[in-house]
DNA sequence: GAAATAGTGTCTCTAAGACAATATAAT
DNA sequence: ATTATATTGTCTTAGAGACACTATTTC
């Protein structure tokens, strides 16, 4: 480390390769709801390390293409699903010396929520990517520490479902309150009481009614259909749904 | 990228310097409570870039010394305060092409809470480190994007104060309920109602009584003193204190 | 009318908000 | 007694839980 007089001079002599740098990747846990069950998108690794294993979509930051970390995450989401807009959220960063055989490695984990239909069309052609029901994904030995990464994202999803409207962003709009409640229940992992649910959601004033429709079965009374109001994603309830939260 | 038959062979030929890697640093927002006000520890940068500016304690991962990211954070905490144990929590990761003039850079932000007294002794000798009241820190132009990093940590601190016992870890044990309430109020930024506060904290059964003592003024009734029970840090309340939260 | 689904009424229960009242200490 | 601080009593209010009830649709 030399002694330079100005920052300009310092930067001219600065060589990034003088330091040992950890690998930096971004991984994305992309969730959707298919047939009422929570699914995660996995891709089969075509290269070493862990060639042939299933893993979260992810990769290295492209310093030319990506302005920031969320751009890397968004790029991966787009490559695998063709979907851009949706809920994208940073979950955590895991870095240690043993998670990658190539050396000290850091991965920034994101979570994306998308409704099933739009993803379907584009994800299918990519033959090495498919949706897995969460339990089946967990049973496998995934690449790197991706089992743990999925658990972390799943846990955040569960916990935020307790006090936000997150599930509204994993189903297609418009939806009936019954459909929304089913999404809440699947993401929470517990049942919620119908009246409480409706009271809470409607009182929050974050949905707007957009007509009515029939249930999938084609039977029974028509349901009012809703879509989230702009900014409703930000809404947080003061009380948590379904009992005590873990931190 | 060659084609290798085995992972072993792949790893033998893998050269980390074939890729352009972002810089990876860890920064720690260390908070304490001094004279009832929230303070953050800043250090004066002795090297370029941003030489002479105040910044959060932080630095690059040391691949030999640090097993994982939290070890880097803990090492920085120890270097600057001499304190090891305490609340250490990962807040977020910021990475983009413009936050560091040396190039694409990623920093993993941690937050540490420590009671004032133990830190005092060791932080003083390090002449380039001192506690700043949060407002004064915010008024300055700090190195890199550290103003924003502090805001992020501050926001998490405020929000978790609403539903956890976090403030119990920023004051010395044992404490009276009044002292604890004052810590809550400073971290929350609003006043809380005395009876509600006591009911909530005592009902949660996460404090244990350890005798009684007088207030600092030496006047008035003796207060019962408490310290957090083991694991109390994990406790989360079902309802949020002091109104609606932002997500 | 029967079955299925959507939506409401209403009582209870928990915990926070408000604020007055009581208890124990130093002076 | 006065002042300062700690602690409790209790009424009100917001919102979740439980569950029975009504409404609208298809068959």
mmCIF file with all atom_site columns, C-alpha atoms (C1' of nucleotides) in Angstrom, chain D residues 5-23:
data_model
loop_
_atom_site.group_PDB
_atom_site.id
_atom_site.type_symbol
_atom_site.label_atom_id
_atom_site.label_alt_id
_atom_site.label_comp_id
_atom_site.label_asym_id
_atom_site.label_entity_id
_atom_site.label_seq_id
_atom_site.pdbx_PDB_ins_code
_atom_site.Cartn_x
_atom_site.Cartn_y
_atom_site.Cartn_z
_atom_site.occupancy
_atom_site.B_iso_or_equiv
_atom_site.pdbx_formal_charge
_atom_site.auth_seq_id
_atom_site.auth_comp_id
_atom_site.auth_asym_id
_atom_site.auth_atom_id
_atom_site.pdbx_PDB_model_num
ATOM 1  C "C1'" . DT D 1 5  ? -40.231 8.050   41.450 1.00 0.00 ? 5  DT D "C1'" 1
ATOM 2  C "C1'" . DA D 1 6  ? -42.404 3.218   41.022 1.00 0.00 ? 6  DA D "C1'" 1
ATOM 3  C "C1'" . DT D 1 7  ? -46.303 0.471   40.695 1.00 0.00 ? 7  DT D "C1'" 1
ATOM 4  C "C1'" . DT D 1 8  ? -51.255 -0.744  40.243 1.00 0.00 ? 8  DT D "C1'" 1
ATOM 5  C "C1'" . DG D 1 9  ? -56.517 -0.360  39.118 1.00 0.00 ? 9  DG D "C1'" 1
ATOM 6  C "C1'" . DT D 1 10 ? -59.778 -0.007  35.887 1.00 0.00 ? 10 DT D "C1'" 1
ATOM 7  C "C1'" . DC D 1 11 ? -62.502 1.694   32.129 1.00 0.00 ? 11 DC D "C1'" 1
ATOM 8  C "C1'" . DT D 1 12 ? -62.394 2.076   27.150 1.00 0.00 ? 12 DT D "C1'" 1
ATOM 9  C "C1'" . DT D 1 13 ? -61.332 0.608   22.503 1.00 0.00 ? 13 DT D "C1'" 1
ATOM 10 C "C1'" . DA D 1 14 ? -59.551 -2.029  18.423 1.00 0.00 ? 14 DA D "C1'" 1
ATOM 11 C "C1'" . DG D 1 15 ? -59.405 -6.001  16.266 1.00 0.00 ? 15 DG D "C1'" 1
ATOM 12 C "C1'" . DA D 1 16 ? -58.947 -11.152 16.064 1.00 0.00 ? 16 DA D "C1'" 1
ATOM 13 C "C1'" . DG D 1 17 ? -61.431 -15.890 16.970 1.00 0.00 ? 17 DG D "C1'" 1
ATOM 14 C "C1'" . DA D 1 18 ? -65.526 -18.673 16.800 1.00 0.00 ? 18 DA D "C1'" 1
ATOM 15 C "C1'" . DC D 1 19 ? -69.406 -20.000 14.700 1.00 0.00 ? 19 DC D "C1'" 1
ATOM 16 C "C1'" . DA D 1 20 ? -74.057 -19.714 13.267 1.00 0.00 ? 20 DA D "C1'" 1
ATOM 17 C "C1'" . DC D 1 21 ? -76.603 -17.548 9.965  1.00 0.00 ? 21 DC D "C1'" 1
ATOM 18 C "C1'" . DT D 1 22 ? -78.249 -15.598 5.315  1.00 0.00 ? 22 DT D "C1'" 1
ATOM 19 C "C1'" . DA D 1 23 ? -77.665 -14.955 0.098  1.00 0.00 ? 23 DA D "C1'" 1
#
